[in-house]
Coordinates of C-alpha atoms in Angstrom, one line a residue:
M1 CA 0.0 0.0 0.0
A2 CA 2.9 2.2 0.3
A3 CA 3.4 4.6 -2.6
M4 CA 7.3 4.4 -2.6
S5 CA 9.6 1.3 -2.7
G6 CA 12.4 1.1 -0.3
K7 CA 15.4 3.0 -1.3
I8 CA 17.9 5.3 0.1
V9 CA 17.2 9.0 -0.6
Q10 CA 20.1 11.3 0.7
N11 CA 21.0 8.6 3.5
V12 CA 17.2 8.6 4.6
F13 CA 15.7 5.1 4.1
V14 CA 12.2 5.0 2.7
S15 CA 10.4 1.9 3.8
P16 CA 7.9 -0.4 2.2
W17 CA 5.5 -0.2 5.2
Y18 CA 3.4 -2.9 3.9
Q19 CA 3.9 -6.1 2.0
T20 CA 2.0 -5.5 -1.2
N21 CA 0.2 -8.4 -2.8
R22 CA 0.1 -8.5 -6.6
Q23 CA -3.0 -10.4 -6.9
F24 CA -6.4 -8.6 -6.9
G25 CA -8.5 -9.2 -3.9
T26 CA -6.2 -11.4 -1.9
Q27 CA -5.1 -10.8 1.7
V28 CA -2.0 -9.1 3.0
R29 CA -0.7 -10.4 6.4
S30 CA 1.7 -8.2 8.4
D31 CA 2.4 -7.3 12.0
Y32 CA 0.3 -4.2 13.0
F33 CA 2.6 -1.0 12.9
A34 CA 5.6 -3.3 12.8
P35 CA 5.8 -4.2 9.1
C36 CA 9.7 -3.8 8.9
V37 CA 11.2 -5.1 12.2
G38 CA 14.4 -6.8 12.7
N39 CA 17.5 -5.5 10.7
S40 CA 15.6 -4.1 7.7
L41 CA 15.6 -0.6 8.8
P42 CA 18.8 1.6 9.2
F43 CA 19.5 3.5 12.5
Q44 CA 20.7 7.0 12.7
G45 CA 22.3 7.9 16.3
G46 CA 20.1 5.3 17.8
K47 CA 16.9 6.4 16.1
L48 CA 15.2 4.9 13.5
A49 CA 15.2 6.7 10.1
W50 CA 11.6 6.9 9.1
P51 CA 10.5 8.0 5.8
A52 CA 11.5 11.6 4.7
V53 CA 11.6 13.5 1.5
A54 CA 14.9 15.0 0.0
S55 CA 14.4 18.5 -1.4
M56 CA 16.0 17.6 -4.8
H57 CA 13.0 15.2 -5.2
L58 CA 10.1 17.4 -4.3
R59 CA 8.8 18.0 -7.7
N60 CA 8.9 14.6 -8.8
L61 CA 6.9 13.6 -5.7
S62 CA 4.1 16.0 -6.7
K63 CA 3.5 14.0 -9.6
Y64 CA 2.6 10.9 -7.6
Q65 CA -0.8 9.8 -8.4
S66 CA -3.0 8.7 -5.4
G67 CA -4.3 5.4 -4.3
F68 CA -4.2 2.1 -6.0
P69 CA -3.9 1.4 -9.6
N70 CA -7.1 -0.1 -10.3
R71 CA -6.8 -3.4 -8.2
G72 CA -9.9 -3.4 -6.4
T73 CA -10.2 -4.0 -2.7
V74 CA -7.1 -4.6 -0.5
H75 CA -8.0 -6.4 2.7
C76 CA -5.6 -5.9 5.8
N77 CA -5.4 -8.8 8.4
V78 CA -3.8 -7.6 11.6
A79 CA -1.8 -10.2 13.4
S80 CA -0.8 -9.8 17.1
S81 CA 2.8 -10.1 18.0
T82 CA 5.1 -8.9 20.9
T83 CA 7.8 -7.6 18.6
V84 CA 8.9 -4.1 19.6
L85 CA 9.6 -1.5 16.9
P86 CA 13.2 0.4 17.4
S87 CA 12.8 3.6 19.3
L88 CA 11.0 6.6 17.8
D89 CA 11.5 10.3 17.9
K90 CA 9.6 12.0 20.9
V91 CA 6.8 13.8 19.5
D92 CA 4.7 16.4 21.5
F93 CA 1.2 15.4 19.8
L94 CA -0.7 18.3 21.4
K95 CA 1.5 20.8 19.6
L96 CA 0.0 19.4 16.3
Q97 CA -3.3 20.9 17.2
N98 CA -4.3 24.2 15.2
G99 CA -7.7 25.0 16.6
S100 CA -10.0 22.4 15.0
D101 CA -7.4 21.2 12.5
I102 CA -3.9 19.2 12.9
R103 CA -0.9 20.7 11.3
G104 CA 2.7 19.8 11.2
V105 CA 5.9 19.7 9.2
A106 CA 5.7 16.8 6.9
V107 CA 8.7 17.4 4.5
A108 CA 12.3 18.0 5.4
G109 CA 14.5 20.8 3.9
V110 CA 13.5 24.0 5.6
E111 CA 16.0 25.1 8.2
G112 CA 14.6 25.1 11.6
E113 CA 11.4 23.1 10.7
P114 CA 12.3 19.6 11.8
V115 CA 9.8 17.0 10.6
N116 CA 7.1 15.9 13.1
L117 CA 4.3 14.8 10.9
T118 CA 5.8 11.5 9.9
E119 CA 4.2 8.2 8.9
P120 CA 4.1 6.7 12.3
V121 CA 2.6 9.8 13.9
A122 CA -0.1 9.8 10.9
E123 CA -1.0 6.3 11.4
A124 CA -1.3 6.8 15.2
I125 CA -3.5 9.8 14.7
A126 CA -5.6 7.7 12.2
A127 CA -6.0 4.9 14.7
A128 CA -7.0 7.3 17.3
F129 CA -9.6 8.8 15.0
A130 CA -10.9 5.3 14.4
A131 CA -11.2 4.7 18.1
W132 CA -13.0 8.1 18.7
L133 CA -15.2 7.4 15.7
V134 CA -16.2 3.9 17.0
E135 CA -16.9 5.4 20.4
N136 CA -18.8 8.3 19.1
K137 CA -20.9 6.4 16.6
K138 CA -21.4 3.8 19.4
A139 CA -20.7 1.1 17.0
D140 CA -20.7 -2.5 18.0
A141 CA -18.5 -5.4 16.6
S142 CA -21.2 -6.2 14.1
Q143 CA -21.1 -2.6 12.5
R144 CA -18.5 -2.0 10.1
L145 CA -17.8 1.8 9.9
K146 CA -16.3 3.4 6.9
V147 CA -14.1 6.4 6.4
S148 CA -13.2 8.5 3.4
V149 CA -9.6 9.7 3.0
G150 CA -8.8 12.7 0.5
H151 CA -6.0 15.1 -0.2
D152 CA -5.0 18.3 -1.8
S153 CA -1.9 18.7 -4.0
R154 CA 0.8 18.8 -1.5
I155 CA 3.9 16.8 -2.0
S156 CA 3.7 14.7 1.2
A157 CA 0.0 13.9 0.4
Q158 CA 0.3 10.4 -1.2
T159 CA 2.6 9.1 1.8
L160 CA 0.3 10.4 4.4
Q161 CA -2.8 9.1 2.6
D162 CA -1.2 5.7 2.6
A163 CA -0.2 6.1 6.5
I164 CA -3.7 7.2 7.3
S165 CA -5.3 4.4 5.3
R166 CA -3.2 1.9 7.2
G167 CA -4.1 3.4 10.6
I168 CA -7.8 3.3 9.9
A169 CA -7.9 -0.2 8.2
G170 CA -5.6 -1.7 10.8
S171 CA -8.2 -0.6 13.6
G172 CA -11.0 -2.7 11.7
L173 CA -12.5 0.2 9.6
D174 CA -13.0 0.3 6.0
V175 CA -11.3 3.1 4.1
V176 CA -12.4 4.6 0.9
Q177 CA -9.5 6.7 -0.8
Y178 CA -10.6 9.6 -2.9
G179 CA -7.1 10.9 -3.9
L180 CA -7.0 14.5 -5.0
A181 CA -10.1 16.2 -3.6
S182 CA -11.5 19.4 -1.8
T183 CA -12.1 19.8 1.8
P184 CA -15.8 20.3 1.3
A185 CA -16.3 17.4 -0.7
M186 CA -14.8 15.3 1.9
F187 CA -17.6 16.5 4.3
N188 CA -20.1 16.1 1.8
S189 CA -19.1 12.4 1.7
T190 CA -20.6 11.9 5.0
L191 CA -24.0 13.0 3.7
T192 CA -24.3 11.7 0.2
E193 CA -26.3 8.6 -0.2
D194 CA -25.1 6.5 -3.0
D195 CA -24.0 2.9 -2.8
V196 CA -22.0 3.1 -6.0
F197 CA -19.7 5.6 -4.6
L198 CA -19.7 3.9 -1.0
C199 CA -21.5 6.6 0.5
P200 CA -22.5 7.9 3.1
V201 CA -19.3 7.2 5.0
D202 CA -19.2 7.4 8.9
G203 CA -16.1 9.6 9.1
S204 CA -13.9 11.7 6.8
I205 CA -10.3 12.7 6.8
M206 CA -8.8 15.5 4.6
I207 CA -5.1 15.9 4.3
T208 CA -4.2 19.5 3.9
A209 CA -2.5 22.5 5.3
S210 CA -4.5 25.0 3.6
H211 CA -2.2 27.7 2.1
L212 CA 0.8 27.0 4.5
P213 CA 4.3 26.3 2.6
Y214 CA 4.9 23.1 0.8
N215 CA 6.7 21.3 3.5
R216 CA 3.7 21.4 5.8
N217 CA 0.6 19.2 6.0
G218 CA -2.1 18.3 8.3
F219 CA -5.8 16.7 8.6
K220 CA -9.2 18.0 9.1
F221 CA -11.9 15.5 10.4
F222 CA -15.7 15.3 9.7
T223 CA -18.7 13.3 10.5
N224 CA -22.1 14.0 9.4
D225 CA -22.4 16.4 12.3
G226 CA -19.9 18.6 10.8
G227 CA -16.2 19.5 11.3
L228 CA -14.9 18.2 14.6
G229 CA -14.2 20.9 17.3
K230 CA -11.2 21.8 19.2
A231 CA -12.1 19.5 22.1
D232 CA -12.5 16.4 19.6
I233 CA -9.0 17.3 18.1
K234 CA -7.4 17.3 21.7
D235 CA -9.0 14.1 22.5
I236 CA -7.7 12.5 19.3
L237 CA -4.2 13.7 19.8
E238 CA -4.1 12.4 23.4
R239 CA -5.1 9.0 22.1
A240 CA -2.6 9.3 19.4
A241 CA 0.1 9.9 21.9
D242 CA -1.1 6.8 24.0
I243 CA -1.0 4.8 20.8
Y244 CA 2.5 6.2 19.7
N245 CA 4.0 5.5 23.0
K246 CA 3.0 2.1 22.9
F247 CA 4.3 1.5 19.3
T248 CA 4.7 -2.3 19.5
A249 CA 2.9 -5.1 17.6
E250 CA 1.5 -6.2 21.2
G251 CA 0.3 -2.6 22.2
L252 CA -1.6 -2.1 19.1
G253 CA -2.3 -5.8 17.7
T254 CA -3.7 -7.3 20.7
S255 CA -6.9 -5.4 20.9
K256 CA -7.4 -5.0 17.1
G257 CA -6.1 -8.3 15.7
K258 CA -9.5 -9.9 15.5
F259 CA -10.6 -7.1 13.1
S260 CA -9.5 -6.5 9.4
G261 CA -10.5 -3.5 7.4
S262 CA -10.4 -2.9 3.5
I263 CA -9.2 -0.1 1.3
Q264 CA -11.1 0.9 -1.7
K265 CA -11.0 3.8 -4.3
A266 CA -13.8 5.9 -5.4
D267 CA -14.1 9.0 -7.9
Y268 CA -16.2 11.0 -5.4
M269 CA -15.3 14.2 -6.9
S270 CA -17.4 13.5 -9.8
V271 CA -20.5 13.3 -7.5
Y272 CA -19.6 16.4 -5.6
T273 CA -19.1 18.5 -9.0
S274 CA -22.3 17.2 -10.5
D275 CA -24.0 18.5 -7.4
L276 CA -22.6 21.8 -8.0
V277 CA -23.8 22.0 -11.5
K278 CA -27.3 21.0 -10.6
A279 CA -27.5 23.8 -8.1
V280 CA -26.8 26.5 -10.7
R281 CA -29.0 24.8 -13.2
K282 CA -31.9 24.8 -10.7
A283 CA -31.4 28.5 -9.7
A284 CA -31.7 29.3 -13.2
G285 CA -35.0 27.7 -13.7
N286 CA -33.5 24.4 -15.0
I287 CA -31.9 25.8 -18.1
E288 CA -29.0 23.3 -19.2
K289 CA -26.4 25.9 -19.8
P290 CA -27.4 28.9 -17.8
L291 CA -23.9 30.5 -18.1
E292 CA -23.5 30.2 -21.9
G293 CA -21.9 33.4 -23.3
F294 CA -20.2 34.0 -19.9
H295 CA -16.5 34.2 -20.0
I296 CA -15.2 33.0 -16.5
V297 CA -11.6 32.4 -15.7
V298 CA -10.5 30.2 -12.7
D299 CA -7.1 30.4 -10.8
A300 CA -6.6 27.3 -8.6
G301 CA -3.0 28.2 -7.4
N302 CA -1.9 24.7 -8.4
G303 CA -4.2 23.4 -5.4
A304 CA -7.0 21.1 -5.6
G305 CA -9.4 23.5 -7.1
G306 CA -8.6 23.0 -10.8
F307 CA -11.6 21.0 -11.3
F308 CA -14.0 23.8 -11.1
A309 CA -13.2 25.1 -14.7
A310 CA -13.8 21.9 -16.6
K311 CA -16.3 20.1 -14.3
V312 CA -18.4 22.9 -13.2
L313 CA -18.3 26.0 -15.5
E314 CA -17.7 24.3 -18.6
P315 CA -20.8 21.9 -18.5
L316 CA -22.9 25.0 -17.6
G317 CA -21.8 26.7 -20.8
A318 CA -19.1 29.1 -19.6
V319 CA -16.0 29.7 -21.5
T320 CA -12.9 29.3 -19.3
I321 CA -10.0 30.4 -21.7
G322 CA -7.4 32.1 -19.7
S323 CA -7.8 29.9 -16.5
Q324 CA -4.5 29.4 -14.9
F325 CA -2.6 27.1 -12.5
L326 CA -5.2 24.4 -12.7
E327 CA -2.4 21.7 -12.7
P328 CA -1.9 20.4 -9.0
D329 CA 1.6 21.2 -8.0
G330 CA 2.5 20.9 -4.5
L331 CA 5.4 23.3 -4.6
F332 CA 3.0 26.0 -5.6
P333 CA 5.5 27.5 -8.0
N334 CA 3.4 30.6 -9.3
H335 CA 1.7 32.0 -6.1
I336 CA 0.3 31.0 -2.9
P337 CA -3.1 29.6 -3.1
N338 CA -4.7 32.1 -0.8
P339 CA -7.5 34.5 -1.4
E340 CA -6.0 37.0 1.1
D341 CA -2.7 37.2 -0.5
K342 CA -2.0 40.2 -2.5
T343 CA 0.1 38.4 -5.0
A344 CA -2.6 35.9 -5.8
M345 CA -5.3 38.4 -5.9
K346 CA -3.0 40.4 -8.6
A347 CA -2.8 37.3 -10.6
I348 CA -6.5 36.5 -10.9
T349 CA -7.2 40.2 -11.5
K350 CA -4.6 40.2 -14.4
A351 CA -6.0 37.1 -15.7
V352 CA -9.4 38.7 -16.0
L353 CA -8.3 42.0 -17.5
D354 CA -5.9 40.1 -19.9
N355 CA -8.7 37.9 -21.1
K356 CA -11.5 40.5 -21.1
A357 CA -13.6 38.0 -18.9
D358 CA -16.7 38.6 -17.1
L359 CA -15.6 37.1 -14.0
G360 CA -12.6 35.6 -12.1
I361 CA -12.7 33.0 -9.4
I362 CA -9.7 32.1 -7.1
F363 CA -9.6 29.1 -4.5
D364 CA -7.0 28.3 -1.6
T365 CA -5.3 24.9 -1.7
D366 CA -8.1 22.8 -0.6
V367 CA -11.0 24.9 -1.8
D368 CA -12.9 25.7 1.3
R369 CA -11.9 29.4 0.8
S370 CA -12.4 31.5 -2.3
A371 CA -12.9 35.1 -3.8
A372 CA -13.8 36.7 -7.1
V373 CA -13.0 39.5 -9.4
D374 CA -15.3 41.5 -11.6
S375 CA -14.9 42.3 -15.3
T376 CA -13.3 45.6 -14.5
G377 CA -10.8 44.1 -12.0
H378 CA -12.7 45.0 -8.7
E379 CA -12.0 42.3 -6.1
F380 CA -14.5 40.3 -4.1
N381 CA -12.7 39.3 -1.2
R382 CA -12.4 40.1 2.7
N383 CA -15.3 42.6 3.5
R384 CA -16.4 43.1 -0.1
L385 CA -17.0 39.3 -0.2
I386 CA -18.9 39.3 3.0
A387 CA -20.9 42.5 1.7
L388 CA -21.7 40.6 -1.6
M389 CA -22.7 37.2 0.0
S390 CA -24.7 39.3 2.6
A391 CA -26.8 41.0 -0.3
I392 CA -27.4 37.7 -1.9
V393 CA -28.5 36.0 1.3
L394 CA -30.5 38.8 2.4
E395 CA -32.4 39.0 -0.7
E396 CA -33.6 35.4 -0.1
H397 CA -33.9 35.6 3.7
P398 CA -34.9 39.3 4.5
G399 CA -33.6 40.4 8.0
T400 CA -31.5 37.5 8.7
T401 CA -28.3 37.8 11.0
I402 CA -25.0 37.7 9.4
V403 CA -22.2 36.2 11.5
T404 CA -18.7 37.1 10.9
D405 CA -15.3 37.2 12.6
S406 CA -14.0 39.9 14.8
V407 CA -11.9 42.2 12.3
T408 CA -14.6 43.1 9.9
S409 CA -15.1 47.0 9.4
D410 CA -17.6 49.2 10.8
G411 CA -18.5 50.1 7.2
L412 CA -19.5 46.4 6.7
T413 CA -21.8 46.8 9.9
T414 CA -23.5 49.8 8.3
F415 CA -24.0 48.3 5.0
I416 CA -25.7 44.9 6.4
E417 CA -27.8 46.9 8.7
K418 CA -28.8 50.1 7.1
K419 CA -28.6 49.2 3.3
L420 CA -29.6 45.4 3.4
G421 CA -31.8 45.4 6.4
G422 CA -30.1 42.5 8.1
K423 CA -28.2 42.2 11.4
H424 CA -24.5 41.9 11.7
H425 CA -23.2 39.8 14.5
R426 CA -19.3 40.2 14.9
F427 CA -17.9 37.2 16.7
K428 CA -14.5 35.7 17.2
R429 CA -11.7 34.8 14.6
G430 CA -11.7 31.1 13.4
Y431 CA -14.1 29.7 10.8
K432 CA -15.3 27.1 13.2
N433 CA -16.0 29.6 16.0
V434 CA -18.3 31.8 13.3
I435 CA -20.1 28.7 12.2
D436 CA -20.7 27.3 15.6
E437 CA -21.9 30.7 16.5
A438 CA -24.4 30.9 13.6
I439 CA -25.8 27.4 14.5
R440 CA -26.2 28.5 18.3
L441 CA -28.2 31.7 17.3
N442 CA -30.5 29.4 15.1
S443 CA -30.8 27.1 18.1
I444 CA -32.2 30.0 20.4
G445 CA -34.5 31.3 17.8
E446 CA -32.6 34.0 16.0
E447 CA -32.4 33.2 12.3
S448 CA -29.1 33.2 10.6
H449 CA -28.2 31.8 7.2
L450 CA -24.8 32.9 6.5
A451 CA -21.4 32.6 8.7
I452 CA -18.4 34.0 7.0
E453 CA -14.9 35.2 7.7
T454 CA -12.8 37.8 6.2
S455 CA -10.4 35.0 5.2
G456 CA -12.8 33.7 2.6
H457 CA -14.4 30.8 4.7
G458 CA -18.0 30.9 4.2
A459 CA -20.9 28.8 5.2
L460 CA -24.7 28.7 4.7
K461 CA -27.3 27.0 6.4
E462 CA -28.8 25.8 3.1
N463 CA -25.5 23.9 2.6
N464 CA -25.4 22.2 6.1
W465 CA -23.1 24.8 7.5
L466 CA -20.3 23.6 5.4
D467 CA -17.3 26.4 4.6
D468 CA -17.3 25.5 1.1
G469 CA -15.3 27.9 -1.2
A470 CA -16.9 26.2 -4.3
Y471 CA -20.4 26.5 -3.1
L472 CA -20.0 30.2 -2.2
M473 CA -18.8 30.8 -5.9
V474 CA -22.0 28.7 -7.1
K475 CA -24.1 31.4 -5.1
I476 CA -22.5 34.0 -7.0
L477 CA -22.9 32.1 -10.4
N478 CA -26.6 31.5 -9.4
K479 CA -26.9 35.3 -9.0
L480 CA -25.4 35.7 -12.7
A481 CA -27.5 33.2 -14.1
S482 CA -30.8 34.3 -12.6
A483 CA -30.3 37.9 -13.3
R484 CA -29.8 37.1 -16.9
A485 CA -32.7 34.6 -16.9
S486 CA -34.8 37.6 -15.6
G487 CA -33.5 40.2 -18.0
L488 CA -31.7 42.1 -15.4
G489 CA -28.3 42.2 -16.9
S490 CA -25.8 39.7 -18.4
G491 CA -22.3 40.7 -16.8
S492 CA -20.7 40.8 -13.5
K493 CA -22.0 44.6 -13.0
V494 CA -25.0 42.8 -11.5
L495 CA -22.7 41.7 -8.7
T496 CA -20.9 44.9 -8.5
D497 CA -24.2 46.8 -8.1
L498 CA -24.9 44.6 -5.0
V499 CA -22.2 46.1 -3.0
E500 CA -22.8 49.7 -3.9
G501 CA -22.7 51.9 -0.9
L502 CA -20.3 49.7 1.0
E503 CA -17.8 52.1 2.9
E504 CA -14.5 51.1 2.6
P505 CA -11.6 52.6 4.9
A506 CA -8.8 54.6 3.1
V507 CA -6.2 52.7 5.6
A508 CA -6.4 49.2 6.6
I509 CA -3.5 47.5 8.3
E510 CA -2.8 44.5 10.3
L511 CA 0.4 44.2 12.6
R512 CA 1.5 41.4 14.5
L513 CA 2.8 42.1 18.0
K514 CA 4.9 39.0 19.3
I515 CA 5.2 38.0 22.9
N516 CA 9.0 36.9 23.7
Q517 CA 8.4 33.7 25.9
N518 CA 11.8 34.1 27.2
D519 CA 11.4 37.4 28.5
P520 CA 11.7 37.6 32.4
D521 CA 8.6 39.7 32.5
L522 CA 6.4 36.5 31.9
K523 CA 7.7 35.3 35.3
G524 CA 7.4 31.6 34.3
G525 CA 3.9 32.1 33.1
S526 CA 2.2 31.1 29.7
F527 CA 2.3 33.7 26.7
R528 CA -1.6 33.3 26.8
D529 CA -1.8 34.6 30.4
Y530 CA 0.8 37.4 29.4
G531 CA -1.4 38.3 26.5
E532 CA -4.6 38.4 28.4
A533 CA -2.8 40.7 31.1
V534 CA -1.8 43.2 28.1
L535 CA -5.5 43.1 26.8
K536 CA -6.9 43.8 30.2
H537 CA -4.7 46.7 30.9
L538 CA -5.5 48.2 27.4
E539 CA -9.1 47.9 28.0
N540 CA -8.8 49.8 31.2
S541 CA -6.7 52.5 29.8
M542 CA -9.3 53.3 27.3
D543 CA -11.8 54.4 29.8
S544 CA -9.6 57.3 30.7
D545 CA -9.5 58.9 27.1
P546 CA -12.8 60.8 26.1
K547 CA -11.7 60.5 22.3
L548 CA -11.9 56.7 22.3
Q549 CA -14.7 54.5 22.9
K550 CA -14.8 50.7 23.4
A551 CA -17.2 48.6 21.5
P552 CA -20.5 48.0 23.5
V553 CA -20.6 44.4 22.2
N554 CA -17.2 42.5 21.7
Y555 CA -16.4 38.8 21.7
E556 CA -12.7 38.8 21.3
G557 CA -9.9 41.0 22.2
V558 CA -10.4 45.0 22.8
R559 CA -12.1 46.7 20.0
V560 CA -12.1 50.6 20.2
S561 CA -13.6 53.4 17.9
G562 CA -12.0 56.8 17.7
F563 CA -10.7 59.4 15.1
G564 CA -13.3 58.1 12.6
G565 CA -11.9 54.6 12.7
W566 CA -11.1 51.8 14.9
F567 CA -8.6 49.2 16.2
L568 CA -8.6 45.6 17.5
L569 CA -6.1 44.0 19.6
R570 CA -6.4 40.5 20.1
L571 CA -4.6 37.3 21.2
S572 CA -3.8 34.9 18.3
L573 CA -5.7 31.6 18.4
H574 CA -2.5 29.6 18.5
D575 CA 0.7 31.7 18.5
P576 CA 2.3 34.0 21.0
V577 CA 1.2 36.9 18.9
L578 CA -1.3 40.0 19.4
P579 CA -2.6 40.9 16.0
L580 CA -3.6 44.5 15.8
N581 CA -5.9 45.5 13.1
I582 CA -6.6 49.3 12.5
E583 CA -8.9 51.0 10.0
A584 CA -9.2 54.7 9.5
P585 CA -10.3 57.2 6.9
R586 CA -6.7 58.9 7.0
N587 CA -3.3 57.9 7.6
D588 CA -3.0 60.5 10.3
D589 CA -6.1 59.0 12.0
A590 CA -4.6 55.4 11.9
V591 CA -1.4 56.6 13.4
K592 CA -3.3 58.3 16.3
L593 CA -5.0 55.0 17.0
G594 CA -1.7 53.3 16.8
L595 CA -0.1 55.9 19.4
A596 CA -2.9 55.0 21.8
V597 CA -2.2 51.4 21.7
L598 CA 1.6 52.1 22.1
A599 CA 0.9 54.2 25.1
A600 CA -1.0 51.6 26.7
V601 CA 1.1 48.6 26.4
K602 CA 4.6 50.2 26.7
E603 CA 5.3 48.9 30.2
F604 CA 5.0 45.1 28.8
S605 CA 8.6 44.4 28.1
A606 CA 7.9 40.9 26.7
L607 CA 5.7 42.4 23.8
D608 CA 7.5 43.3 20.8
T609 CA 6.1 46.5 19.5
S610 CA 8.8 47.1 16.8
A611 CA 6.1 46.7 13.8
L612 CA 3.9 49.3 15.5
D613 CA 6.7 51.5 16.2
K614 CA 7.8 51.5 12.5
F615 CA 4.2 52.3 11.3
V616 CA 3.7 55.2 13.4
Q617 CA 7.3 56.5 12.9
A618 CA 7.0 56.3 9.1
S619 CA 3.8 57.9 8.7

């Protein structure tokens, strides 16, 4: 099942974790988690040399195709043994948690970033998820649970997919590999009812690290209840650490040796894309090609979103000439696949203008975020994307509450509430926080149909609260198609008109104030406690300045209005950093807000304010 044969790559041994049978449908026996014991693995300094990837081979690895080459189901029998594996590197599993995701370094070659997401770590995490799933689904021995596994275009994706598959199948659950896929599709596979595609699955794992550099990777987990939360991820990582620390055939094989799992492949992306096409056709009155005559270009950033041009837009009749970076390439040679990145947005804007297209669409690596550009090069991202989606949703659901993250502008609030007649509920950063808050509001009787972050994460109630960048774009396409069908317009001006009146700040900056964890001012405490102390002091100091006013309702950090603008200082969700957002009508006003923050936090010596110092001094 391993994608690579055993060979030496720059003195790092790449092991064939499983014995692979060449016959279809036959069984393969191996000691669970001990496939290569004895003298078959080399040692370096007393440590086992686990698979790694040499930098010179990165581009070749990115061309690997996923899964098994048309060889049906592979059955994995687990045999109990008392053989002890050679020693493994110590891993702090909880440091792999990134909110409701898992992220780590999967590829060697970047100085100062040692690999901590190895194959054995991935297998342990997969086995932990399997145990978590069995427990939460309350499955008994007669029930065979099924897990789908997919990945984005990263160069470590194939290796991790195989490791994850072994961990799941070795735990007695069935695995369905989707290969290259999008994060939204992975969640959808827990909802789709289609026996041909082995759906619905009981759980799903997406292998991705969003827009992070090529050497990173990670996992997102889903059930039919949605994405797992922070507490679930912590639980899984704690289980994984226990499994990893008992990495012997006895420790893992004894309790699971009586089970066997199978690994199969399915082209689930064809189901997912077909549903997107149907959604646009339905919105346009069941017209076969509602986008005929539209010229729409796609920029996938060499991530997993290249399917959108050929599998969604073209069947709907759109011309996609000029689309770029559709080919998966985990080194991301053209630009970061990130709708928030200025270089990425310049790339899609140029493609629209050069090709005289009606619309441009750009995705992040795993397609759970997106942005758009109209025919004049006007961007729909961050506050403008939220404004556009709010306008579309509020036409369908008048008066509904729009839930956003904490860094949205005051102008957006005015637009949603005064222009559109909705309610703006500004909440915390983190797409899961925003989605969960929208779900909570609905549960207490406050109608909400849209939860969306400035990052491009957006989820709709009608789409099972899935943050799906492709579905957001489908809603925009629906608007184009329905407007033309109603004789209201045939270009992207329909979209531009929807955000008319949105007040946008002349100055908008984000600065990162880092906390030096080695500074004696922390007095042995955590960076989180220190950051909270900074925020509390800032909040108290604002009471003494009549020109500044704290936000009456605020769920994260300290938000203050003044000098025609506002600032928000908050503690990062994961890092020893206090991000500072400032928006103002003029640069001088932004400087005044920055100086107010500097005056309040100057006594905290562990807080690095150099970025803020530079801003106020240069202005």
